[in-house]
XYZ file of C-alpha atoms in Angstrom:
710
model
C 127.034 117.504 138.618
C 123.316 118.277 138.914
C 120.895 118.204 135.999
C 120.217 121.952 136.107
C 123.900 122.674 135.457
C 123.681 120.862 132.142
C 120.937 123.182 130.959
C 122.643 126.340 132.078
C 125.233 128.372 130.261
C 128.593 126.710 130.288
C 127.325 123.471 131.866
C 127.688 121.375 128.764
C 131.067 122.886 127.929
C 132.319 121.889 131.359
C 131.290 118.293 130.782
C 132.506 118.084 127.179
C 135.931 119.391 128.143
C 136.456 116.166 130.100
C 135.699 113.878 127.154
C 139.025 114.032 125.365
C 141.230 116.025 123.005
C 142.999 115.825 119.658
C 146.683 115.054 119.412
C 147.451 115.614 115.781
C 144.951 113.580 113.786
C 144.221 111.199 116.647
C 141.517 111.789 119.256
C 142.680 110.854 122.744
C 139.931 109.663 125.097
C 140.425 111.121 128.592
C 140.265 109.088 131.777
C 137.109 110.873 132.897
C 135.367 110.340 129.543
C 133.244 107.454 130.803
C 131.913 109.485 133.724
C 131.106 112.447 131.497
C 129.306 110.292 128.938
C 127.223 108.691 131.674
C 126.202 112.150 132.849
C 125.216 113.251 129.357
C 123.212 110.055 128.823
C 121.429 110.402 132.155
C 120.476 113.993 131.429
C 119.204 113.030 127.964
C 116.989 110.356 129.464
C 115.488 112.745 132.021
C 115.293 115.982 130.033
C 112.119 118.040 129.887
C 110.111 116.499 127.043
C 108.493 119.829 126.259
C 111.620 121.966 126.098
C 114.315 119.403 125.199
C 116.984 121.605 126.822
C 119.773 119.032 126.819
C 119.239 118.018 123.206
C 119.135 121.643 122.153
C 122.348 122.462 124.049
C 124.177 119.558 122.384
C 122.950 120.710 118.977
C 124.215 124.260 119.486
C 127.586 123.167 120.867
C 128.194 120.757 117.934
C 129.292 118.161 120.442
C 128.620 115.379 117.945
C 131.153 116.645 115.456
C 133.816 117.710 117.940
C 133.730 114.815 120.413
C 131.128 112.062 120.037
C 132.016 110.906 116.513
C 135.785 110.967 117.281
C 135.137 108.962 120.449
C 133.185 106.432 118.382
C 136.110 106.039 115.991
C 139.015 106.018 118.475
C 137.537 104.200 121.499
C 138.134 100.696 120.148
C 140.075 99.720 123.276
C 137.328 100.762 125.695
C 134.013 98.900 125.131
C 132.268 100.775 127.946
C 133.039 104.188 126.457
C 131.991 102.944 123.026
C 128.704 101.636 124.433
C 127.876 104.915 126.166
C 128.748 106.912 123.071
C 126.621 104.760 120.754
C 123.640 104.970 123.119
C 123.894 108.778 123.273
C 124.070 109.038 119.493
C 121.085 106.699 119.141
C 118.994 109.039 121.285
C 120.218 112.168 119.522
C 119.443 110.671 116.104
C 115.738 110.223 116.858
C 113.791 111.975 114.068
C 112.247 115.234 115.199
C 108.734 114.169 114.251
C 108.899 111.269 116.710
C 109.773 113.415 119.715
C 106.978 114.291 122.122
C 105.788 117.878 122.082
C 106.908 118.684 118.544
C 103.596 120.375 117.756
C 103.921 122.570 120.831
C 107.433 123.556 119.759
C 106.101 124.744 116.425
C 103.318 126.698 118.059
C 105.720 128.369 120.468
C 108.249 129.081 117.750
C 110.971 127.063 119.483
C 114.217 126.747 117.524
C 113.780 123.407 115.763
C 116.324 124.338 113.112
C 119.269 123.432 115.343
C 117.791 120.043 116.193
C 117.138 119.245 112.545
C 120.601 120.350 111.503
C 122.091 118.193 114.251
C 120.485 115.066 112.749
C 121.600 115.991 109.228
C 125.145 116.723 110.399
C 125.192 113.383 112.185
C 124.227 111.686 108.939
C 127.010 113.500 107.139
C 129.489 112.290 109.755
C 128.456 108.704 109.055
C 129.775 108.938 105.511
C 133.218 108.525 107.063
C 134.325 104.951 106.420
C 135.928 104.831 109.864
C 132.525 105.102 111.558
C 131.227 101.992 109.782
C 134.464 100.171 110.523
C 134.269 101.028 114.227
C 130.652 99.895 114.655
C 130.948 96.675 112.656
C 134.243 95.789 114.358
C 132.785 96.332 117.833
C 129.736 94.142 117.156
C 131.924 91.428 115.653
C 134.244 91.603 118.655
C 131.336 91.191 121.066
C 130.232 87.994 119.344
C 133.785 86.642 119.301
C 134.353 87.418 122.980
C 131.252 85.625 124.217
C 130.919 82.878 121.620
C 128.324 80.399 122.883
C 127.948 82.198 126.197
C 125.118 84.570 126.983
C 125.778 88.179 125.999
C 125.570 90.589 129.001
C 122.965 93.332 129.020
C 125.519 96.109 128.425
C 126.662 94.524 125.185
C 123.066 93.813 124.216
C 122.315 97.517 124.600
C 125.367 98.325 122.475
C 124.234 96.097 119.616
C 120.637 97.254 119.787
C 121.610 100.937 119.927
C 123.936 100.479 116.949
C 121.064 99.283 114.763
C 118.706 101.943 116.096
C 121.303 104.619 115.370
C 121.930 103.432 111.824
C 118.211 103.112 111.144
C 117.546 106.652 112.380
C 120.406 108.021 110.315
C 119.137 106.422 107.120
C 115.591 107.652 107.720
C 116.765 111.211 107.287
C 116.236 111.604 103.540
C 116.771 115.339 103.160
C 119.659 117.683 103.481
C 119.593 120.636 105.869
C 116.173 122.112 106.375
C 114.709 124.029 103.436
C 117.861 123.524 101.377
C 116.196 121.197 98.887
C 119.444 119.350 98.159
C 117.899 115.898 98.172
C 120.346 114.514 95.624
C 123.223 115.189 97.990
C 121.324 113.535 100.830
C 120.579 110.468 98.742
C 124.259 110.288 97.870
C 125.079 110.266 101.577
C 122.386 107.643 102.126
C 123.910 105.222 99.626
C 127.449 105.979 100.773
C 126.604 105.067 104.371
C 125.018 101.774 103.338
C 127.949 100.983 101.063
C 130.456 101.679 103.846
C 128.755 99.270 106.224
C 128.304 96.515 103.647
C 131.942 96.758 102.574
C 132.950 96.240 106.207
C 131.143 92.891 106.326
C 127.853 94.104 107.786
C 125.882 91.327 106.019
C 127.824 88.579 107.770
C 127.493 90.327 111.128
C 123.735 90.704 110.690
C 123.294 87.022 109.807
C 125.401 86.004 112.816
C 123.247 88.124 115.108
C 120.107 86.441 113.755
C 121.509 83.085 114.876
C 122.144 84.257 118.450
C 119.753 83.171 121.236
C 119.466 86.845 122.265
C 117.829 87.688 118.921
C 114.656 88.993 120.577
C 116.578 91.965 121.978
C 117.653 93.366 118.617
C 115.332 91.672 116.100
C 113.016 94.659 115.728
C 115.957 97.021 115.223
C 117.442 94.750 112.553
C 114.137 94.429 110.676
C 113.538 98.168 110.842
C 117.009 98.808 109.456
C 116.459 96.355 106.587
C 113.156 98.061 105.809
C 114.876 101.438 105.576
C 117.744 100.063 103.473
C 115.490 98.369 100.911
C 112.869 101.070 100.740
C 112.267 101.981 97.080
C 114.439 99.059 95.965
C 112.393 96.848 93.583
C 113.096 93.229 94.360
C 112.848 92.170 90.702
C 116.177 93.788 89.818
C 117.960 91.882 92.586
C 116.333 88.576 91.708
C 117.219 88.840 88.042
C 120.886 89.422 88.784
C 121.078 86.899 91.617
C 119.351 84.216 89.553
C 121.985 84.480 86.860
C 124.902 84.453 89.311
C 123.567 81.609 91.427
C 122.629 79.569 88.368
C 126.224 79.634 87.192
C 127.559 78.916 90.667
C 125.290 75.922 91.220
C 125.935 74.574 87.767
C 129.711 74.760 88.250
C 129.361 72.885 91.528
C 127.134 70.167 90.115
C 128.645 69.696 86.662
C 132.282 70.367 87.400
C 133.078 73.267 85.117
C 131.593 76.529 83.981
C 132.220 75.632 80.341
C 129.950 72.623 80.601
C 127.390 74.837 82.296
C 127.327 77.410 79.549
C 127.208 74.780 76.821
C 124.423 72.748 78.378
C 121.287 73.519 76.380
C 118.851 72.215 78.938
C 118.961 75.444 80.948
C 116.678 73.928 83.560
C 117.395 76.426 86.293
C 117.442 79.456 84.063
C 114.072 78.566 82.545
C 112.554 78.059 85.969
C 113.815 81.385 87.271
C 112.759 83.287 84.178
C 109.290 81.787 84.411
C 108.988 82.989 87.974
C 110.068 86.561 87.257
C 106.621 87.869 86.618
C 107.412 91.560 86.559
C 107.716 91.490 82.736
C 105.381 89.106 80.972
C 103.507 88.669 77.735
C 100.936 86.127 76.711
C 101.224 83.916 73.670
C 98.694 81.292 72.743
C 99.557 77.999 71.119
C 97.129 76.818 68.443
C 96.388 73.233 67.623
C 95.927 72.078 71.186
C 94.304 68.743 71.847
C 90.479 68.628 71.771
C 90.193 65.517 73.885
C 89.927 67.310 77.213
C 86.883 69.367 78.147
C 88.354 71.124 81.165
C 89.224 74.770 80.730
C 92.565 75.593 82.253
C 94.954 78.455 82.764
C 98.701 77.885 82.730
C 100.345 80.404 85.055
C 103.881 80.115 83.659
C 104.850 76.930 85.405
C 107.048 75.621 82.592
C 106.091 72.236 81.245
C 103.783 71.551 84.162
C 100.260 73.002 84.117
C 98.297 74.515 86.993
C 94.718 73.493 86.473
C 91.795 75.287 87.980
C 89.299 72.433 88.175
C 86.561 73.991 90.227
C 84.056 71.175 89.995
C 85.037 67.767 91.333
C 84.915 64.863 88.915
C 84.971 65.058 85.176
C 82.076 67.454 84.678
C 82.438 69.754 81.697
C 83.542 73.228 82.847
C 83.383 74.918 79.476
C 80.591 77.124 78.173
C 79.101 75.517 75.087
C 76.670 77.520 73.015
C 75.929 77.336 69.309
C 76.154 80.421 67.137
C 73.610 79.714 64.414
C 70.817 82.035 63.372
C 68.283 80.036 65.358
C 69.790 80.576 68.804
C 71.936 83.648 68.126
C 74.567 82.641 70.681
C 78.309 82.496 70.770
C 80.087 79.262 70.026
C 82.705 78.655 72.663
C 85.180 76.028 71.469
C 85.826 72.989 73.589
C 89.414 72.880 72.471
C 91.925 72.752 75.285
C 94.309 75.673 74.873
C 97.628 76.154 76.608
C 98.144 79.744 77.706
C 101.817 80.115 78.326
C 103.383 83.157 79.933
C 106.639 84.035 78.209
C 108.794 86.208 80.366
C 111.127 88.771 78.966
C 114.619 88.673 80.448
C 115.760 92.181 79.594
C 119.131 93.646 80.483
C 119.285 94.676 84.095
C 120.255 98.252 83.295
C 117.214 98.750 81.048
C 114.670 96.765 83.024
C 111.612 98.590 84.292
C 109.153 97.265 86.790
C 105.653 96.853 85.311
C 103.934 96.162 88.595
C 101.434 98.683 89.882
C 102.680 99.998 93.205
C 100.296 100.821 95.974
C 100.132 104.290 97.425
C 102.252 104.558 100.547
C 101.969 106.764 103.584
C 104.711 109.401 103.600
C 105.095 108.974 107.330
C 105.673 105.238 107.074
C 108.963 103.588 106.211
C 107.121 100.454 105.113
C 106.334 100.586 101.417
C 106.540 98.628 98.221
C 107.741 100.812 95.381
C 107.852 99.570 91.809
C 109.889 102.355 90.280
C 113.473 101.403 89.617
C 116.525 103.600 89.691
C 119.909 103.364 88.065
C 122.319 102.082 90.682
C 125.994 101.474 90.721
C 126.384 97.755 89.861
C 128.773 97.243 92.772
C 126.387 98.915 95.196
C 123.472 96.879 93.854
C 125.512 93.689 94.236
C 126.176 94.499 97.896
C 122.476 95.057 98.517
C 121.387 91.870 96.799
C 123.946 89.847 98.743
C 122.535 91.287 101.977
C 118.960 90.412 101.005
C 119.955 86.926 99.852
C 121.944 86.213 103.011
C 119.132 87.365 105.296
C 116.523 85.356 103.365
C 118.516 82.145 103.686
C 119.910 82.569 107.202
C 117.909 85.180 109.091
C 114.247 85.226 108.065
C 113.503 81.793 109.502
C 114.955 82.679 112.907
C 112.990 85.921 113.041
C 109.765 84.104 112.149
C 110.410 81.489 114.799
C 111.117 84.172 117.389
C 107.892 85.905 116.393
C 105.803 82.770 116.972
C 107.457 82.060 120.317
C 107.057 85.548 121.757
C 103.720 86.868 120.449
C 101.375 84.306 122.012
C 98.376 85.894 120.302
C 99.529 89.445 120.998
C 101.245 91.246 118.134
C 103.043 94.485 119.033
C 103.288 97.146 116.380
C 107.017 96.587 115.890
C 106.365 93.148 114.403
C 104.966 94.915 111.368
C 108.570 95.061 110.191
C 108.686 91.261 110.218
C 105.531 91.103 108.117
C 107.172 93.477 105.668
C 110.319 91.319 105.600
C 108.261 88.212 104.846
C 106.516 89.909 101.931
C 109.783 91.269 100.563
C 112.289 88.494 101.210
C 110.138 85.513 100.238
C 110.391 86.699 96.662
C 114.049 85.681 96.799
C 112.932 82.058 96.948
C 113.045 82.251 93.151
C 116.821 82.424 93.347
C 118.782 79.145 93.013
C 120.080 77.903 96.328
C 117.108 78.972 98.452
C 115.405 75.761 99.577
C 112.099 75.466 101.343
C 113.822 74.418 104.557
C 115.612 77.791 104.575
C 112.279 79.627 104.843
C 110.031 76.890 106.251
C 109.105 78.808 109.419
C 108.066 81.831 107.360
C 105.575 79.826 105.260
C 104.452 77.310 107.876
C 100.774 76.692 108.525
C 101.187 78.244 111.970
C 102.600 81.449 110.534
C 99.878 81.558 107.870
C 97.171 81.101 110.508
C 98.739 83.778 112.693
C 98.983 86.323 109.876
C 95.441 85.505 108.731
C 94.183 86.247 112.232
C 96.207 89.465 112.389
C 94.873 90.485 108.963
C 91.270 90.103 110.068
C 92.033 91.872 113.308
C 93.729 94.755 111.530
C 90.853 94.975 109.055
C 88.452 95.341 111.975
C 90.609 98.047 113.549
C 90.947 99.856 110.225
C 87.193 99.698 109.593
C 86.435 101.190 113.000
C 89.042 103.929 112.536
C 88.162 105.030 109.006
C 86.964 108.403 110.230
C 90.046 108.937 112.374
C 93.451 110.312 111.489
C 95.082 106.944 112.205
C 93.122 105.193 109.434
C 95.994 105.518 106.938
C 98.420 103.934 109.390
C 96.139 100.962 109.991
C 95.560 100.539 106.273
C 99.315 100.521 105.647
C 99.687 97.676 108.116
C 96.770 95.872 106.485
C 98.469 96.168 103.092
C 101.691 94.758 104.515
C 99.855 91.735 105.913
C 98.020 91.130 102.622
C 101.314 91.320 100.743
C 102.969 88.882 103.142
C 100.173 86.319 102.769
C 100.259 86.615 98.999
C 104.000 85.945 98.895
C 103.572 83.023 101.295
C 101.127 81.303 98.952
C 103.113 82.229 95.863
C 106.243 80.719 97.418
C 104.466 77.507 98.411
C 102.980 77.233 94.935
C 106.431 77.628 93.423
C 107.854 74.724 95.402
C 104.698 72.661 95.031
C 104.888 72.789 91.250
C 108.657 72.242 91.179
C 109.408 75.228 89.003
C 111.740 76.820 91.509
C 115.456 76.683 91.923
C 117.095 73.307 92.047
C 118.190 70.575 89.696
C 118.623 68.120 92.559
C 115.605 65.840 92.260
C 115.790 64.617 95.860
C 115.770 68.157 97.225
C 113.015 69.095 94.814
C 110.832 66.218 96.011
C 111.447 67.159 99.652
C 110.346 70.719 98.881
C 107.204 69.432 97.180
C 106.297 67.095 100.036
C 106.767 69.847 102.604
C 104.537 72.218 100.626
C 101.842 69.538 100.354
C 101.858 68.995 104.118
C 101.467 72.731 104.747
C 98.497 72.923 102.361
C 96.848 69.955 104.073
C 97.198 71.693 107.414
C 95.655 74.877 106.005
C 92.712 72.839 104.698
C 91.891 71.726 108.217
C 91.091 75.253 109.415
C 89.519 76.795 106.273
C 89.547 80.235 107.931
C 92.020 81.707 105.483
C 89.670 80.866 102.587
C 86.804 82.779 104.175
C 89.150 85.654 105.006
C 89.736 86.331 101.314
C 86.005 86.247 100.586
C 85.377 88.837 103.293
C 88.210 91.200 102.402
C 87.497 91.160 98.664
C 83.782 91.678 99.251
C 84.449 94.610 101.608
C 86.971 96.304 99.321
C 86.318 100.039 98.968
C 87.885 101.569 95.848
C 87.442 105.086 97.210
C 89.691 104.609 100.225
C 91.764 101.501 99.443
C 94.460 100.996 96.827
C 94.516 98.775 93.767
C 97.760 97.173 94.927
C 96.018 95.983 98.083
C 93.190 94.477 96.021
C 95.730 92.851 93.723
C 97.413 91.164 96.685
C 94.053 89.846 97.861
C 93.028 88.501 94.462
C 96.375 86.913 93.654
C 96.744 85.456 97.146
C 93.302 83.877 96.820
C 94.139 82.569 93.336
C 97.374 80.937 94.460
C 95.584 79.376 97.442
C 92.850 77.866 95.253
C 95.386 76.586 92.724
C 97.423 74.842 95.425
C 94.322 73.420 97.074
C 93.067 71.919 93.815
C 96.535 70.568 93.054
C 96.755 68.764 96.394
C 93.163 67.473 96.239
C 93.738 66.025 92.779
C 96.749 64.096 94.030
C 95.401 62.929 97.388
C 91.778 61.963 97.951
C 92.338 61.591 101.675
C 92.618 65.308 102.362
C 90.064 67.175 104.415
C 86.525 67.303 103.073
C 86.994 70.686 101.443
C 84.899 71.318 98.347
C 86.032 73.882 95.806
C 82.649 74.565 94.233
C 80.893 75.669 97.459
C 83.840 77.952 98.120
C 83.587 79.512 94.645
C 79.874 80.107 95.233
C 80.824 82.559 97.968
C 82.403 84.772 95.300
C 79.239 84.761 93.179
C 77.830 88.031 94.508
C 77.478 91.516 93.069
C 79.820 92.984 95.698
C 82.655 90.525 95.100
C 82.377 90.754 91.326
C 82.393 94.547 91.603
C 85.779 94.303 93.342
C 87.101 92.010 90.624
C 85.732 94.445 88.058
C 87.641 97.316 89.639
C 90.883 95.360 89.375
C 90.159 94.347 85.781
C 89.476 97.977 84.855
C 93.252 98.495 85.237
C 93.895 95.776 82.647
C 96.376 97.877 80.674
C 98.594 98.343 83.749
C 98.124 94.898 85.299
C 100.422 91.959 84.818
C 98.825 89.432 82.433
C 98.638 86.897 85.263
C 96.483 89.342 87.237
C 94.087 89.839 84.327
C 93.857 86.103 83.731
C 93.271 85.362 87.400
C 90.475 87.945 87.512
C 88.760 86.670 84.380
C 89.185 83.060 85.487
C 87.213 83.738 88.666
C 84.514 85.449 86.579
C 84.488 82.426 84.286
C 83.862 79.999 87.128
C 81.171 82.233 88.619
C 79.410 82.314 85.247
C 79.950 78.703 84.169
C 80.409 76.467 87.175
C 78.257 78.300 89.712
C 75.790 79.460 87.050
C 75.568 82.992 88.425
C 76.266 84.917 85.243
C 73.801 87.596 86.334
C 76.359 88.811 88.884
C 78.463 89.930 85.904
C 75.679 92.119 84.496
C 77.092 95.275 86.033
C 77.740 98.576 84.308
C 81.371 98.645 85.433
C 82.054 95.102 84.203
C 80.414 95.631 80.821
C 82.266 98.927 80.445
C 85.588 97.212 81.119
C 84.762 94.459 78.636
C 83.934 97.136 76.092
C 87.244 98.939 76.750
C 89.104 95.677 76.216
C 87.328 95.341 72.870
C 88.204 98.893 71.883
C 91.852 98.494 72.837
C 92.081 95.159 71.023
C 93.840 93.983 74.167
C 95.504 90.582 74.034
C 94.012 87.960 76.332
C 93.877 84.192 76.352
C 91.280 82.612 74.104
C 89.049 81.399 76.906
C 89.056 84.894 78.458
C 88.029 86.459 75.160
C 85.285 83.838 74.797
C 84.052 84.689 78.269
C 83.786 88.381 77.432
C 81.902 87.662 74.205
C 79.572 85.233 75.943
C 78.687 87.571 78.846
C 77.939 90.478 76.544
C 75.860 88.294 74.225
C 73.824 86.877 77.084
C 73.172 90.339 78.470
C 71.992 91.591 75.072
C 69.549 88.719 74.757
C 68.174 89.420 78.224
C 67.861 93.120 77.413
C 65.783 92.281 74.344
C 63.503 89.816 76.112
C 63.233 91.313 79.620
C 64.284 94.944 79.674
C 63.107 95.540 83.241
C 65.101 92.627 84.608
C 68.244 93.682 82.749
C 67.870 97.272 83.939
C 67.507 96.068 87.519
C 70.621 93.895 87.301
C 72.642 96.556 85.539
C 71.939 99.121 88.226
C 71.861 96.862 91.278
C 75.451 97.493 92.270
C 75.709 100.967 90.730
C 72.614 102.363 92.480
C 71.563 104.242 89.334
C 68.463 104.463 87.203
C 68.669 103.436 83.560
C 65.629 103.942 81.360
C 64.051 101.289 79.156
C 64.940 103.068 75.921
C 68.636 102.957 76.770
C 68.492 99.223 77.552
C 66.750 98.466 74.251
C 69.240 100.613 72.330
C 72.086 98.893 74.155
C 70.734 95.475 73.242
C 70.443 96.402 69.563
C 73.938 97.795 69.223
C 75.964 95.856 71.787
C 77.267 93.456 69.187
C 78.533 96.276 66.967
C 79.514 99.083 69.318
C 81.202 99.054 72.717
C 79.382 100.075 75.845
C 79.824 103.803 76.244
C 80.410 105.317 79.678
C 77.830 103.286 81.535
C 78.743 104.684 84.916
C 79.948 108.182 84.093
C 76.666 110.030 84.281
C 75.635 109.879 80.602
C 73.057 107.270 81.396
């Protein structure tokens, strides 16, 4: 049958009549079904991309509902028919906005309504449990039939098309066009996912990740996972999984659940709670020892402390000034204070994510959303099991495949892997996830590769800022920054042994592996300079706070790990922390840190402390306090005063000291202070204002320094 017959009146009906028929409630596949499906598939592949005649004819005839879905359900004894049917549905499920010529269709007034309704009706058909059962059973059967043997190309296409089809179906988030019934569509969305997970989809997915043919369907799997976990905050899953896995591991190691629940040590639970940083509060312990003169910040690592010792040796890092009438300065205590982050383990149903989510592109399926929703506990349990299984058994294989196939060239589709790294590595907080399970995803090679891709994407984004594609490039840049941050956070977790095991041998192996990775990173040093560049070039007008937060926290974790390793091993590469910190002592970099600190009320406490700690080292260790004399920084400090916001003692001392030093400069050298205050703001401030500011700074907060009143 020629192609033109398909597009004519009655052509499609003639072909569809040979597909099969119903006998009672059972659809009987005809003997000529395979030939007819091949013809439909061929015509779909060669249809006019401007008119889409074949697609439109199928939409009008409702062939999906009458024949294709029944064939999918009842063709379990004919793999070839199933394969052809799944490939046709995968093509028909392509979102309208991704089809060529869509703009021309709108201009010509072509009937898009039928095509849109076809996709929505296809999604509705997938709520049938039998569809999920048929697809999962077929994929499982393929793996059983071939075992260790190579899977033929036909079966590879079947598996790949199955994931593409499911991903396209789940991307359709709305009901029929202009109906506005999004709640119904979301109900269908969750029902489809539930159906597949109840059929053992998680185990099938993990098995596919272990196959040598992974490269053929890896992108489709990662895209599907991205769609499934879109708008699903990882903190809710981790909290529930941590509790379940803690009990399971304890029962295994101690013999009974009763002994587990009665054991007051709670080693695992404490470690997991300390790593759940989505709900935190700071509490300061008084009476700390005064013997040490090194200022430190404890980032919730339990009994062990993460020191930020920027200057090598035993040089005093603290700011010491007397506060008598003679010198009129602030006395900064030399007491060593332990700033512990106490994490609140609220009930899962009432937990709310406090993290500030970045703005996402509506056209992109890659996003990190911090808003939580009330889910069915059973449905949530199925999702968390899928994420946990993929993290332990699939992420490593995908990362390894990525390194073997890219060879310096990174196709766009690997963006889904970068998203998976940033999302799934957070599950390393859950008991049972060892560093060897995710070693390829946090290896020095992967870190170097993603650092290179980040710089490359930043260059592309910078060149395309005036183009329409700028938002797309920035989304990919955010995904890379998030992935690198989670890489360093994960390594830091294992390095400091506050992760997820009570087996000391395994814990030591994790620590040794993390140390080796850090040593390898020290040999290149490029990733350190990358953070300096990206933070310095941050543009608050076009880039999001979440992106900046990932940069700052990624840099903080990297410095913490580097100092930790250098303190333990003097034989590491000749990397000096102080010269690296000096690169941050510029007006541009401190302006970026100031922008992040201006969101102090919405930030996690660890973010505020990390920001102020860098300012502290710029002022004290590098002796570049003048870089903090900016209107935006002083305004933020003033707002913190007004709000009586709780910070660690050394952070409060820093704020007092910077303001006091600026006031003294304003009194003695008003021109110099005016120059510094306006250097980054590009504004003119008169001498009278500077003198007035100096007189009243100690009593009144800075008022709207960069809002035009000056």
